[in-house]
Amino acid sequence: MPAPSLSPRRYYNLPPLEGTQRRFVVGDIHGCLDTFRHAVEKVMQLRTDDQLILLGDYIDRGPANRATLDYVMQLTAQGYRVFPLLGNHEYNLLDALENYDRRYLRMY
């Protein structure tokens, strides 16, 4: 099976931290938007100069898959330094969409 057509940007060169910048790394959100939002806004208290690296798996299993993706895009649009990486769950969704196999598409 050929790999799905993905974004040409396959990796990031993270800029070095400067001054009071902080770097946070989060993975496996799996559609749990309330928990992720709480972590970003209340626990991390993310600032626009911080770096937030997301390790993928934003979707699948949780109750708010689309809203989680919308929130990640909203953070970027608001000027936060977010570095989202593609996880295997997003990869599988893109593969299912490209090959349109109804058996797998139902999972998402």
XYZ file of C-alpha atoms in Angstrom:
108
model
C 0.000 0.000 0.000
C 1.539 3.370 -0.972
C 2.008 6.002 1.689
C -0.588 8.781 1.747
C 0.343 12.174 0.357
C 1.325 14.146 3.411
C 2.602 17.632 4.003
C 6.045 18.225 2.499
C 7.246 19.415 5.889
C 8.207 16.203 7.615
C 10.290 17.580 10.471
C 10.985 20.771 12.338
C 14.231 22.382 13.342
C 13.187 23.817 16.659
C 14.606 27.232 17.407
C 16.692 27.387 20.576
C 15.009 28.661 23.707
C 15.728 32.290 24.508
C 15.252 34.305 27.658
C 12.274 33.099 29.665
C 10.862 30.835 26.957
C 9.652 27.413 27.990
C 9.228 24.253 25.917
C 6.339 21.843 26.504
C 5.890 18.470 24.828
C 2.478 16.762 24.701
C 1.476 13.556 22.998
C -1.542 11.308 22.631
C -4.384 13.771 23.178
C -6.810 11.366 21.444
C -9.729 13.778 21.259
C -9.750 14.634 24.971
C -10.089 18.356 24.402
C -11.170 19.345 27.927
C -8.094 17.731 29.471
C -5.756 19.156 26.834
C -7.251 22.646 27.128
C -6.941 22.503 30.913
C -3.282 21.491 30.594
C -2.520 24.301 28.136
C -4.460 27.086 29.827
C -4.337 26.231 33.538
C -1.350 23.959 34.142
C 1.178 25.229 31.577
C -0.345 28.697 31.345
C 1.065 28.765 27.831
C 2.498 32.093 26.695
C 2.912 33.148 23.073
C 6.704 33.005 23.339
C 6.676 29.413 24.677
C 7.112 26.403 22.407
C 4.448 23.702 22.407
C 5.504 20.531 20.609
C 2.640 18.141 19.904
C 3.646 14.553 19.195
C 0.549 13.556 17.261
C -2.449 11.351 17.954
C -4.849 14.262 18.353
C -7.787 12.133 17.216
C -9.394 8.755 17.867
C -10.910 7.383 21.091
C -11.932 10.643 22.763
C -15.197 12.562 22.497
C -13.950 15.695 20.690
C -11.712 14.814 17.756
C -12.596 17.707 15.465
C -12.710 20.230 18.305
C -9.223 19.143 19.364
C -7.876 19.791 15.861
C -9.716 23.129 15.788
C -8.136 24.113 19.114
C -4.622 23.289 17.897
C -5.219 25.419 14.781
C -6.738 28.183 16.917
C -3.621 28.320 19.105
C -1.478 28.726 15.994
C -3.781 31.410 14.576
C -3.552 33.317 17.883
C 0.227 33.492 17.596
C 1.287 30.635 19.858
C 4.398 28.752 18.773
C 2.917 25.312 18.172
C 4.834 22.539 16.409
C 2.291 19.795 15.583
C 3.687 16.481 14.391
C 1.750 13.821 12.538
C 0.870 10.778 14.639
C -0.067 7.315 13.492
C -3.778 7.976 14.086
C -3.740 10.998 11.758
C -1.654 9.035 9.277
C -4.200 6.198 9.316
C -7.074 8.644 8.804
C -5.329 10.266 5.843
C -4.597 6.831 4.416
C -8.238 5.794 4.832
C -9.399 9.006 3.156
C -6.984 8.608 0.263
C -7.803 4.958 -0.315
C -11.445 5.349 0.791
C -11.849 1.994 2.439
C -15.169 2.220 4.306
C -14.092 -0.392 6.855
C -11.340 1.871 8.163
C -13.074 5.186 7.603
C -15.815 4.227 10.082
C -13.236 4.077 12.878
C -12.677 7.816 12.547
